CSV table of N, CA, C and O and ligand atoms in Angstrom, one decimal:
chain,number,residue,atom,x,y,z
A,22,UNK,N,2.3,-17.9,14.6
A,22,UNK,CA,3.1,-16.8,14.1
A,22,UNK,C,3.1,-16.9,12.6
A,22,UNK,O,4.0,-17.7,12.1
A,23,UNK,N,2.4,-16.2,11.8
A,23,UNK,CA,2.4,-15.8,10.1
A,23,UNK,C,4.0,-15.6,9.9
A,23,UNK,O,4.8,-15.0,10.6
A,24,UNK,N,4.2,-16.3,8.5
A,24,UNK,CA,5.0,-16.0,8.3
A,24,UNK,C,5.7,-14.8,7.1
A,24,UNK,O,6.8,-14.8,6.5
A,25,UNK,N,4.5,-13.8,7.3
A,25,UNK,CA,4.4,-12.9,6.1
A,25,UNK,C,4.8,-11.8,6.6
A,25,UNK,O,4.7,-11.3,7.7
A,26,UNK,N,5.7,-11.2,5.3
A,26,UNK,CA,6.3,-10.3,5.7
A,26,UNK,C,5.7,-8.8,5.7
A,26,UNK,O,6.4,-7.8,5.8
A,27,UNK,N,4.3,-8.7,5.4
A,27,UNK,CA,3.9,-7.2,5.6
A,27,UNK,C,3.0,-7.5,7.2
A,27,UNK,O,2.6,-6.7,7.9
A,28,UNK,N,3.0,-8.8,7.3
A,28,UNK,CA,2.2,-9.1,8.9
A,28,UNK,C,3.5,-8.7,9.7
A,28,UNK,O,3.3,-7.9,10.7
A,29,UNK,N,4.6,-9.1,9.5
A,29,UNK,CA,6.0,-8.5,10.7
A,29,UNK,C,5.8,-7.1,10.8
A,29,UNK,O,5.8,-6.5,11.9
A,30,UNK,N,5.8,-6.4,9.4
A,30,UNK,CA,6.1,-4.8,9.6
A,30,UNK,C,5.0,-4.6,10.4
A,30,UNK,O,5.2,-4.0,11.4
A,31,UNK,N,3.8,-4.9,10.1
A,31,UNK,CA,2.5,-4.1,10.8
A,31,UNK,C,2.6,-4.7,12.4
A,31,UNK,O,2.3,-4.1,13.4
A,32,UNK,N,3.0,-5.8,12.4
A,32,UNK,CA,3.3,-6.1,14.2
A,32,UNK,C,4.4,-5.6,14.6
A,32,UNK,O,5.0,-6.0,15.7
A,33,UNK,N,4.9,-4.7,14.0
A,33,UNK,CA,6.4,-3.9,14.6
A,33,UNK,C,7.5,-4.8,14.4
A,33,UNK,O,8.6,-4.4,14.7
A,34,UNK,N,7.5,-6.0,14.1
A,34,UNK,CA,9.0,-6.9,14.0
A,34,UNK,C,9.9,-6.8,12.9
A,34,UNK,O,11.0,-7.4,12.6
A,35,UNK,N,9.3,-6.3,12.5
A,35,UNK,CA,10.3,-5.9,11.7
A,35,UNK,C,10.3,-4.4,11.0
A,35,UNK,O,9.1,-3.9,10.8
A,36,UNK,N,11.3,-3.7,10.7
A,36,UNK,CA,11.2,-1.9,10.8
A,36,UNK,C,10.7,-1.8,9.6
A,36,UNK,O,11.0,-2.5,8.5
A,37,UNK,N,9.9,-0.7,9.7
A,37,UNK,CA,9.7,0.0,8.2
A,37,UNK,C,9.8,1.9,8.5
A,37,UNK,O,10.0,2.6,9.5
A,38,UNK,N,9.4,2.1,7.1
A,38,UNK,CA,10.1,3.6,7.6
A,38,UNK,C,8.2,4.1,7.2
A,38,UNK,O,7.7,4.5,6.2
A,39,UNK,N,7.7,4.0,8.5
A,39,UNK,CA,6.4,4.3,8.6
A,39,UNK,C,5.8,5.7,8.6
A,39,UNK,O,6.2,6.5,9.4
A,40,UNK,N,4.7,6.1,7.6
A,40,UNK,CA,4.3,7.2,7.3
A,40,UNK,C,2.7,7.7,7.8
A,40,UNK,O,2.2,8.8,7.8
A,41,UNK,N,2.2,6.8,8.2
A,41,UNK,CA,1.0,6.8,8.9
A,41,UNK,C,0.3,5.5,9.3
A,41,UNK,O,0.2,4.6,8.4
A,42,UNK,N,-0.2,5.3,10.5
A,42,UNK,CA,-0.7,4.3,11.6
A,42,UNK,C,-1.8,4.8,11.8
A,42,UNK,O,-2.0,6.0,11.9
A,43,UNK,N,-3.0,3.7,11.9
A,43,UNK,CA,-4.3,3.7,12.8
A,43,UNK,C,-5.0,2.8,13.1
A,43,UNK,O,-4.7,3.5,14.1
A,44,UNK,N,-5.9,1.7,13.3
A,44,UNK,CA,-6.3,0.9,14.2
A,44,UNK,C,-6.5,-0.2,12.6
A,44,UNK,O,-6.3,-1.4,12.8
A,45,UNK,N,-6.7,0.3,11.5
A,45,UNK,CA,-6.5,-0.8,10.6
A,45,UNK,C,-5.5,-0.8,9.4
A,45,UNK,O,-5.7,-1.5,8.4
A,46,UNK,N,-4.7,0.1,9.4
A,46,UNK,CA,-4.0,1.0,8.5
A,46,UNK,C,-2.4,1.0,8.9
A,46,UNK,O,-2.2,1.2,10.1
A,47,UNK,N,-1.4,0.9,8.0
A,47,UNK,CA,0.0,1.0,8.1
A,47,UNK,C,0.2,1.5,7.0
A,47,UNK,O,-0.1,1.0,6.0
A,48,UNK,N,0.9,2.7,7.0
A,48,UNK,CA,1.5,3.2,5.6
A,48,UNK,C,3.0,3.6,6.1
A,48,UNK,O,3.4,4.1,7.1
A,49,UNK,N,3.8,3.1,4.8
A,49,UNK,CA,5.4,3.2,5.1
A,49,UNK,C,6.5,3.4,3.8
A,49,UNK,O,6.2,2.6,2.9
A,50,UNK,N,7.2,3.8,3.7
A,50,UNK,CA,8.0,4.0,2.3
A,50,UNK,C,8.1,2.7,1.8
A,50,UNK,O,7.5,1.9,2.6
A,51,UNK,N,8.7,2.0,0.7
A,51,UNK,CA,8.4,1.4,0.3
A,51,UNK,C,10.3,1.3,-0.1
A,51,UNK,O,10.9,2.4,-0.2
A,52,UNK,N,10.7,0.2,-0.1
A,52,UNK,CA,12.2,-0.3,0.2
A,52,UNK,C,13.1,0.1,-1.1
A,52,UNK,O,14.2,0.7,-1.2
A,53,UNK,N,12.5,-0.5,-2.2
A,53,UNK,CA,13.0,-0.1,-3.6
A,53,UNK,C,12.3,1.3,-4.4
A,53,UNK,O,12.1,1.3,-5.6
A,54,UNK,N,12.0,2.5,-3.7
A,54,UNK,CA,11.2,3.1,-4.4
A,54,UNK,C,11.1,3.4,-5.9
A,54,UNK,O,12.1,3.3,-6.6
A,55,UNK,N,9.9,3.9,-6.2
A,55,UNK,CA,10.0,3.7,-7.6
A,55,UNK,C,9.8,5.5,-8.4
A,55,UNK,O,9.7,5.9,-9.5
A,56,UNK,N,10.0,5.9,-7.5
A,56,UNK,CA,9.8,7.4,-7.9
A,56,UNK,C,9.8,8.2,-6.3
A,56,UNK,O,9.9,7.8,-5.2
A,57,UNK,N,9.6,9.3,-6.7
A,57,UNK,CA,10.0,10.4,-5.0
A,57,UNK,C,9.0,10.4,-4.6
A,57,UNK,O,9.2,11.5,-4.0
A,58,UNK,N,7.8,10.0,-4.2
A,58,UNK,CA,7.0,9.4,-3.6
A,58,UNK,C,7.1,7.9,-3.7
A,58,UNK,O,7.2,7.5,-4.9
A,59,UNK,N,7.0,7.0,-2.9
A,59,UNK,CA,6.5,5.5,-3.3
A,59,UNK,C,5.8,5.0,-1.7
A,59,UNK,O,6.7,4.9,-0.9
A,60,UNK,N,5.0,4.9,-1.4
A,60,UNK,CA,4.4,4.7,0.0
A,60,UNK,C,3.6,3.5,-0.6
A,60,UNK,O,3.1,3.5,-1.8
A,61,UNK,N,3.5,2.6,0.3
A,61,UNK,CA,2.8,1.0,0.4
A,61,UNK,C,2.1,1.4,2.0
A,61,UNK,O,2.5,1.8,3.0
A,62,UNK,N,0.6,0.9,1.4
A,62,UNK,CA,-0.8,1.2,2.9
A,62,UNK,C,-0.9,-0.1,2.8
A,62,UNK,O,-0.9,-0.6,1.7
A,63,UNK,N,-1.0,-0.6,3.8
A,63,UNK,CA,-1.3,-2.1,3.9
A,63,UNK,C,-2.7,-2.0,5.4
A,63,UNK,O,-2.8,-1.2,6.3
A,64,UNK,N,-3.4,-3.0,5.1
A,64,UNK,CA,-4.4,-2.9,6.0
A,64,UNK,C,-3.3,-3.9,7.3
A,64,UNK,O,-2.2,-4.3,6.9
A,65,UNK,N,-3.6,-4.3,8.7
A,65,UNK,CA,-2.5,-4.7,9.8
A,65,UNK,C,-3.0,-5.7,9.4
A,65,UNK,O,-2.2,-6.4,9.0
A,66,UNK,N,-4.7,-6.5,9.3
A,66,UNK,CA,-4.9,-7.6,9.1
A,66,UNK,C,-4.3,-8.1,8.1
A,66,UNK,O,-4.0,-7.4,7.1
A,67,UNK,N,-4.1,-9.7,8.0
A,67,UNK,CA,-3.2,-10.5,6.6
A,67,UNK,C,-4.8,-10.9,5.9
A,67,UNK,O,-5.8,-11.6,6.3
A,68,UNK,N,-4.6,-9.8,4.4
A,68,UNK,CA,-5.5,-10.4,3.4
A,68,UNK,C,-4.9,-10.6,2.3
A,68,UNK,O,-4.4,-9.6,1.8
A,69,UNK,N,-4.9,-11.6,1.8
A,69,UNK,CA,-3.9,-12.0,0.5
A,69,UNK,C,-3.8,-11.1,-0.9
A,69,UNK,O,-2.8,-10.9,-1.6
A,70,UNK,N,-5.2,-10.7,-1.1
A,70,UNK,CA,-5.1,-9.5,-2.2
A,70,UNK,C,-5.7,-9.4,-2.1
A,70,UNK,O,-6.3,-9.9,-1.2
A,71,UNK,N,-6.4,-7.9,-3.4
A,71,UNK,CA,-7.6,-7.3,-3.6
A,71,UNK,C,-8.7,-8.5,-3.7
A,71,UNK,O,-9.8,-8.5,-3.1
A,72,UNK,N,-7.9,-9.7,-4.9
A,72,UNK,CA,-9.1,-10.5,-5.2
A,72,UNK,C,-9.4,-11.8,-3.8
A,72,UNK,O,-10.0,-12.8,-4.2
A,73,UNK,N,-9.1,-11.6,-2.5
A,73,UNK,CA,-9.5,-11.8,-1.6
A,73,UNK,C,-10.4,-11.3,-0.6
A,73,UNK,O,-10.7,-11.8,0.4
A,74,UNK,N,-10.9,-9.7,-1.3
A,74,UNK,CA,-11.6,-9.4,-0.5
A,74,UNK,C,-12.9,-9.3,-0.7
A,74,UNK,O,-13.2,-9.0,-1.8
A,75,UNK,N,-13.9,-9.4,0.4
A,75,UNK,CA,-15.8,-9.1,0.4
A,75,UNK,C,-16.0,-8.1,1.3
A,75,UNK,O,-15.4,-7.5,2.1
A,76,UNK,N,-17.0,-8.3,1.0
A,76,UNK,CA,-17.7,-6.9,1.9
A,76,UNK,C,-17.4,-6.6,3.0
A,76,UNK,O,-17.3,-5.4,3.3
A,77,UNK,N,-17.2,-7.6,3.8
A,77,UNK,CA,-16.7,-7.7,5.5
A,77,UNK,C,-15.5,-7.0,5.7
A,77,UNK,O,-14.9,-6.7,6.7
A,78,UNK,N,-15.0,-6.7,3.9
A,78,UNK,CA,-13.9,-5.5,4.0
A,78,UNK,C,-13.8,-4.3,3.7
A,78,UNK,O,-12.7,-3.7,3.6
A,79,UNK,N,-15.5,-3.6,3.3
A,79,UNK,CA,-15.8,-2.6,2.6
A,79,UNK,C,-15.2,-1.1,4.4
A,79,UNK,O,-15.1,0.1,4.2
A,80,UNK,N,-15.0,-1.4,5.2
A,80,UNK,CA,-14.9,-0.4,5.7
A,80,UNK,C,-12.9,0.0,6.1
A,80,UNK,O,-12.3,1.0,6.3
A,81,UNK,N,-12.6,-1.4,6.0
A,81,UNK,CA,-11.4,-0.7,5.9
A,81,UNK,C,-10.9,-0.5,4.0
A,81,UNK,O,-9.9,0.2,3.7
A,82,UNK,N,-11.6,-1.1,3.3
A,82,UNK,CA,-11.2,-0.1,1.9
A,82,UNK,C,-11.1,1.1,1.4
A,82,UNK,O,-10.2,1.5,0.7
A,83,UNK,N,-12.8,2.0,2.1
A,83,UNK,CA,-12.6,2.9,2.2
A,83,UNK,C,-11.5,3.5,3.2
A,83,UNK,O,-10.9,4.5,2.7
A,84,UNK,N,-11.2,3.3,4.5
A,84,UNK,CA,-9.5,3.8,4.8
A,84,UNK,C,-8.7,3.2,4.1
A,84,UNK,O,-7.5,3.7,4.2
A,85,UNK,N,-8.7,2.6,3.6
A,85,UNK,CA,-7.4,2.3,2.9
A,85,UNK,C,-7.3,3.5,1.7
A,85,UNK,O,-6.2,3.8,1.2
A,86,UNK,N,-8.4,4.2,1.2
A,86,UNK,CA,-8.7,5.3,0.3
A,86,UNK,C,-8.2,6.4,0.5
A,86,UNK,O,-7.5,7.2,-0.2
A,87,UNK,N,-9.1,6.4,2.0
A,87,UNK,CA,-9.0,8.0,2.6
A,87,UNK,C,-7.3,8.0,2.9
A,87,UNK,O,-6.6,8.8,2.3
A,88,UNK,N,-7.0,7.2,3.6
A,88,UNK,CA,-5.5,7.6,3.6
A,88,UNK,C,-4.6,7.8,2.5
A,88,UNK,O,-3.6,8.5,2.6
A,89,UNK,N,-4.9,7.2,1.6
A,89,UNK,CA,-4.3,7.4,0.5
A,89,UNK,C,-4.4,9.2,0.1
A,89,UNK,O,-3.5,10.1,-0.2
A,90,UNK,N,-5.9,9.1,0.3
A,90,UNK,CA,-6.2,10.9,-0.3
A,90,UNK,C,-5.4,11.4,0.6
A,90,UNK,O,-4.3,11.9,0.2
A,91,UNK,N,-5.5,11.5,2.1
A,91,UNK,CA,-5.0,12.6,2.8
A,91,UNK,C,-3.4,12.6,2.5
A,91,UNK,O,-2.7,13.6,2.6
A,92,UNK,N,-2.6,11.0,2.0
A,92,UNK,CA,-0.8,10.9,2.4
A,92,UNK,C,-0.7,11.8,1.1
A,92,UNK,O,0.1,12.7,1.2
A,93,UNK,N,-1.3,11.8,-0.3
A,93,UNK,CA,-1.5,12.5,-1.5
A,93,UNK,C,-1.1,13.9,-1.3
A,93,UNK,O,0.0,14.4,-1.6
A,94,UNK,N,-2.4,14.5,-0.4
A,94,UNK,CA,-2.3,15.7,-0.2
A,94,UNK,C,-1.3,16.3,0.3
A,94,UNK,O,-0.7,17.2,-0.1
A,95,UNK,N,-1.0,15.5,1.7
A,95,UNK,CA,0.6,15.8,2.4
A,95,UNK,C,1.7,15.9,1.6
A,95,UNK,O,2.6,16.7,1.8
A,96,UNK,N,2.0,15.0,0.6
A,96,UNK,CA,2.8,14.9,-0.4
A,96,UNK,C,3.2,15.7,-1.6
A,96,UNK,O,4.1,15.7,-2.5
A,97,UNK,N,2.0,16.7,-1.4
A,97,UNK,CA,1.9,17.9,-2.5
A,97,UNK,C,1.6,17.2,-3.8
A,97,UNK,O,2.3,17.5,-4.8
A,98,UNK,N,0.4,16.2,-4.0
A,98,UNK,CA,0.6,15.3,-4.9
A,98,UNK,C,-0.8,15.5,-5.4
A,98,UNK,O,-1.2,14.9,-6.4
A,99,UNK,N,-1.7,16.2,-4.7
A,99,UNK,CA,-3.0,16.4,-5.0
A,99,UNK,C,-3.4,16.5,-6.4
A,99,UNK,O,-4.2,16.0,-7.1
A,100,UNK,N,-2.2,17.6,-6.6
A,100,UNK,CA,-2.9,18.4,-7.5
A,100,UNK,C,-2.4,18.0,-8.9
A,100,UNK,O,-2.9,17.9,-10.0
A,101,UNK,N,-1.0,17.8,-8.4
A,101,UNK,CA,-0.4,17.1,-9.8
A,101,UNK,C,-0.6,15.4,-10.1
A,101,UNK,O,0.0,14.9,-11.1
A,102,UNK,N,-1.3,14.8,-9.4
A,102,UNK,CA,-1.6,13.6,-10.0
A,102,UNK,C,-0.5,12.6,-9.3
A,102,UNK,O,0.7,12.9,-9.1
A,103,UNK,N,-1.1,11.5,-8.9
A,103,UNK,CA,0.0,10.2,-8.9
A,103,UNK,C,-1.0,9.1,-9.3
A,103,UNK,O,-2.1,9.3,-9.8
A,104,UNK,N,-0.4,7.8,-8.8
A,104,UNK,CA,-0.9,6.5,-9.1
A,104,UNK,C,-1.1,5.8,-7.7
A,104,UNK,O,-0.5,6.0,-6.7
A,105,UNK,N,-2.4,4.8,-7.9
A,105,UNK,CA,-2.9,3.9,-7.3
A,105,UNK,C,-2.5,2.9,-7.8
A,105,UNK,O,-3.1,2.6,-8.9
A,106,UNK,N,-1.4,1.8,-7.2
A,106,UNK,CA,-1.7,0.3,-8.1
A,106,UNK,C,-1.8,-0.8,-6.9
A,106,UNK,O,-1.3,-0.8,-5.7
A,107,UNK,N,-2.6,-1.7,-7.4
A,107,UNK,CA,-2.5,-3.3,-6.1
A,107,UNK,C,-2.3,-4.2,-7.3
A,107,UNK,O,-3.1,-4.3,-8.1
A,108,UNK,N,-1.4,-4.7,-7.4
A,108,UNK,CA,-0.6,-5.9,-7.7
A,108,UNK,C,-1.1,-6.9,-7.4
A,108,UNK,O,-1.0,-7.1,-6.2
A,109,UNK,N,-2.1,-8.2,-8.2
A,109,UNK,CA,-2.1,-9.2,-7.7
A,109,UNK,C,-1.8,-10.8,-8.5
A,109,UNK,O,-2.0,-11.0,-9.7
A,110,UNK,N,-1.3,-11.6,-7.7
A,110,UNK,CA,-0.8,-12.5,-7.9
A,110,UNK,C,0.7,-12.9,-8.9
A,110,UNK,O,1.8,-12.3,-8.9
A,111,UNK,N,0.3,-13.9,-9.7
A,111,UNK,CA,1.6,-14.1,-9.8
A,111,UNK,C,2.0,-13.0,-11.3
A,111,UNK,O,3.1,-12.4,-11.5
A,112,UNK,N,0.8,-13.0,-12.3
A,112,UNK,CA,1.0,-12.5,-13.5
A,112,UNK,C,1.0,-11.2,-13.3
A,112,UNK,O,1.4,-10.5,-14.3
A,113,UNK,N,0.6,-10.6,-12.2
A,113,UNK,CA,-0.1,-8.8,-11.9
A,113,UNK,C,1.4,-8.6,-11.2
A,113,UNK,O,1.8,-7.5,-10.7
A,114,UNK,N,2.1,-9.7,-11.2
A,114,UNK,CA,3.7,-8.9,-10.3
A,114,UNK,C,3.5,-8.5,-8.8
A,114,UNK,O,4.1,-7.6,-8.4
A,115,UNK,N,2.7,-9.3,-8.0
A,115,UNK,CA,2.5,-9.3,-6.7
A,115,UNK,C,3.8,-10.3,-6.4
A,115,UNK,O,4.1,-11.4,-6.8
A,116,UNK,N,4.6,-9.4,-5.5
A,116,UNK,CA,6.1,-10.3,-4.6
A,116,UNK,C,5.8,-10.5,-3.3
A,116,UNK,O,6.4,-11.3,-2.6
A,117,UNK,N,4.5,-9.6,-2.8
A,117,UNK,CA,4.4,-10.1,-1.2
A,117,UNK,C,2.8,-10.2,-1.4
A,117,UNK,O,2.1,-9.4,-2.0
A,118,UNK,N,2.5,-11.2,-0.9
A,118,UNK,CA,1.1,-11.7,-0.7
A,118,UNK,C,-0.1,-11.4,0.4
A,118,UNK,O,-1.1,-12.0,0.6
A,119,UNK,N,0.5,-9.9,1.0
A,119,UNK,CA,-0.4,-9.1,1.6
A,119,UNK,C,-1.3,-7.7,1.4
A,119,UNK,O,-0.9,-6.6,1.8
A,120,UNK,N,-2.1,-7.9,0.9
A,120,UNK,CA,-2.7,-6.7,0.1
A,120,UNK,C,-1.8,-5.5,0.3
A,120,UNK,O,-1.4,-5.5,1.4
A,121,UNK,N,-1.3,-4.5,-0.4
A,121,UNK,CA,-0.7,-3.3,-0.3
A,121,UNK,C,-0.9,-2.4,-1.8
A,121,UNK,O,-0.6,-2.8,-3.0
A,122,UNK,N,-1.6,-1.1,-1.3
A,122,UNK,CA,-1.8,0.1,-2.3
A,122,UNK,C,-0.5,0.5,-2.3
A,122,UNK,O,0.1,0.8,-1.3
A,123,UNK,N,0.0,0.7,-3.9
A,123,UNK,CA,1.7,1.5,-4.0
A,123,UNK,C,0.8,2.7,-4.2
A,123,UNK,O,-0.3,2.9,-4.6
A,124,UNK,N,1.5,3.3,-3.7
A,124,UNK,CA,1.2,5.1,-4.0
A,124,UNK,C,2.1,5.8,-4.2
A,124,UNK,O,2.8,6.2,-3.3
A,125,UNK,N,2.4,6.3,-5.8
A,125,UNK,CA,3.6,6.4,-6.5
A,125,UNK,C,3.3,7.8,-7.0
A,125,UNK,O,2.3,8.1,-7.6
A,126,UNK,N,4.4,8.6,-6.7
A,126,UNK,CA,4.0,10.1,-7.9
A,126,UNK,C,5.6,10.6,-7.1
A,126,UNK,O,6.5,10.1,-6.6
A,127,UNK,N,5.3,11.9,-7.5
A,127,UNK,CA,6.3,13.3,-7.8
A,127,UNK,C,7.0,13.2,-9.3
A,127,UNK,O,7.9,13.9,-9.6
A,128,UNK,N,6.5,12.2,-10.1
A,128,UNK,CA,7.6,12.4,-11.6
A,128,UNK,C,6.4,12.2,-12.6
A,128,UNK,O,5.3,12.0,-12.1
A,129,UNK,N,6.4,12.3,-13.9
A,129,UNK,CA,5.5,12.0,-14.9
A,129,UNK,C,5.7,10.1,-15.2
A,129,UNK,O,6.5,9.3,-15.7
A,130,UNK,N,4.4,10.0,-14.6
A,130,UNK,CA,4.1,8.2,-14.6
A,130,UNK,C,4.1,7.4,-16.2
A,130,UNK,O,3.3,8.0,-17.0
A,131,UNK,N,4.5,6.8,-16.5
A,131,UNK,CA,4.1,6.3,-18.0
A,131,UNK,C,3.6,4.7,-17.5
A,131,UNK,O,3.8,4.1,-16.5
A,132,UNK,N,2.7,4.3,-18.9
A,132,UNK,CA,1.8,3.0,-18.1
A,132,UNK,C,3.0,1.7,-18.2
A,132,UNK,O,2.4,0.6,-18.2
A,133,UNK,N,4.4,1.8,-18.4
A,133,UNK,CA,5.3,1.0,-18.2
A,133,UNK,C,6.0,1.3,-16.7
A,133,UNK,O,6.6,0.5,-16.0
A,134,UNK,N,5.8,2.4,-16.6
A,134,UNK,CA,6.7,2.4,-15.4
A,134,UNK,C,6.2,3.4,-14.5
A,134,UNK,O,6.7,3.6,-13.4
B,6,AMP,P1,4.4,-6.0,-5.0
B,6,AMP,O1,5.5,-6.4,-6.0
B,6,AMP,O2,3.3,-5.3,-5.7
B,6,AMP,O3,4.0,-7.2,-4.2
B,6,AMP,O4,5.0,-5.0,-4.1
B,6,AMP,C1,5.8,-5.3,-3.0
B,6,AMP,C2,6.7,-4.1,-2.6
B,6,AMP,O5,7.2,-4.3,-1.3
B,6,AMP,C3,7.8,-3.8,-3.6
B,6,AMP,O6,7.7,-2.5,-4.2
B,6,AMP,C4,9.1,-3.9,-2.6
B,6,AMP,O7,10.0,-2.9,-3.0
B,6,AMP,C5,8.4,-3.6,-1.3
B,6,AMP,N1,9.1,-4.2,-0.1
B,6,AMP,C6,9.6,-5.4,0.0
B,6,AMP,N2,10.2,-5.5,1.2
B,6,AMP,C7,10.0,-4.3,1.9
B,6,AMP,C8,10.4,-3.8,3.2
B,6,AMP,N3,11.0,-4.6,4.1
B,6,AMP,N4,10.0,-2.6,3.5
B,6,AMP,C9,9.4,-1.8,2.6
B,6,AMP,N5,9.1,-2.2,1.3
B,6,AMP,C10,9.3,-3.5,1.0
């Protein structure tokens, strides 16, 4: 039993307020949001970050994309622009050590915040 806390949410043990599910994909609001959109996609598998991944992960990257584009679109966010960020490690401000795309928009983004 992992003791990581985006492996709970994606095993259902723990709640999140989930925005889209599929065979390698969890997308869910995100607890402290950081603007009127803030959604975290996490793949269900535990991969420690971006800089943990190879090729053997090139097909759920691309879903990890496409979802992104489609929750964008749903979000009315297409058009006006948001952010992609992955956080890694200790200096990049990673707090949970399971890969997760923030997907941040509905306000004017500045590169501080
Ligand atoms: P990072 O700092 O890039 O590792 O991002 C981790 C994110 O997870 C932060 O934005 C937190 O607000 C968010 N977070 C932590 N715990 C939870 C939770 N239980 N449900 C939803 N989001 C969470």
């Amino acid at each position: 039993m992992t003791d990581c806390l985006f492996c709970k949410i994606a095993e259902g043990l723990i709640p999140s307020a989930k925005v889209y599910e599929d065979e390698l994909v969890l997308a869910f609001n995100d607890i402290a949001p950081q603007a009127p959109v803030h959604i975290l996609l996490i793949p269900k598998a535990h991969i420690e970050s971006a800089q943990t991944l190879s090729e053997e992960n090139d097909a759920l990257l691309s879903r990890l994309f496409k979802v992104a584009r489609t929750l964008a679109k749903e979000k009315g966010l297409a058009e006006t622009g948001y952010r992609l960020i992955t956080n890694i490690g200790n200096d990049g401000g990673q707090s949970v050590p399971h890969l997760h795309l923030h997907l941040i928009g509905g306000r004017q983004l500045k590169w501080d915040n």
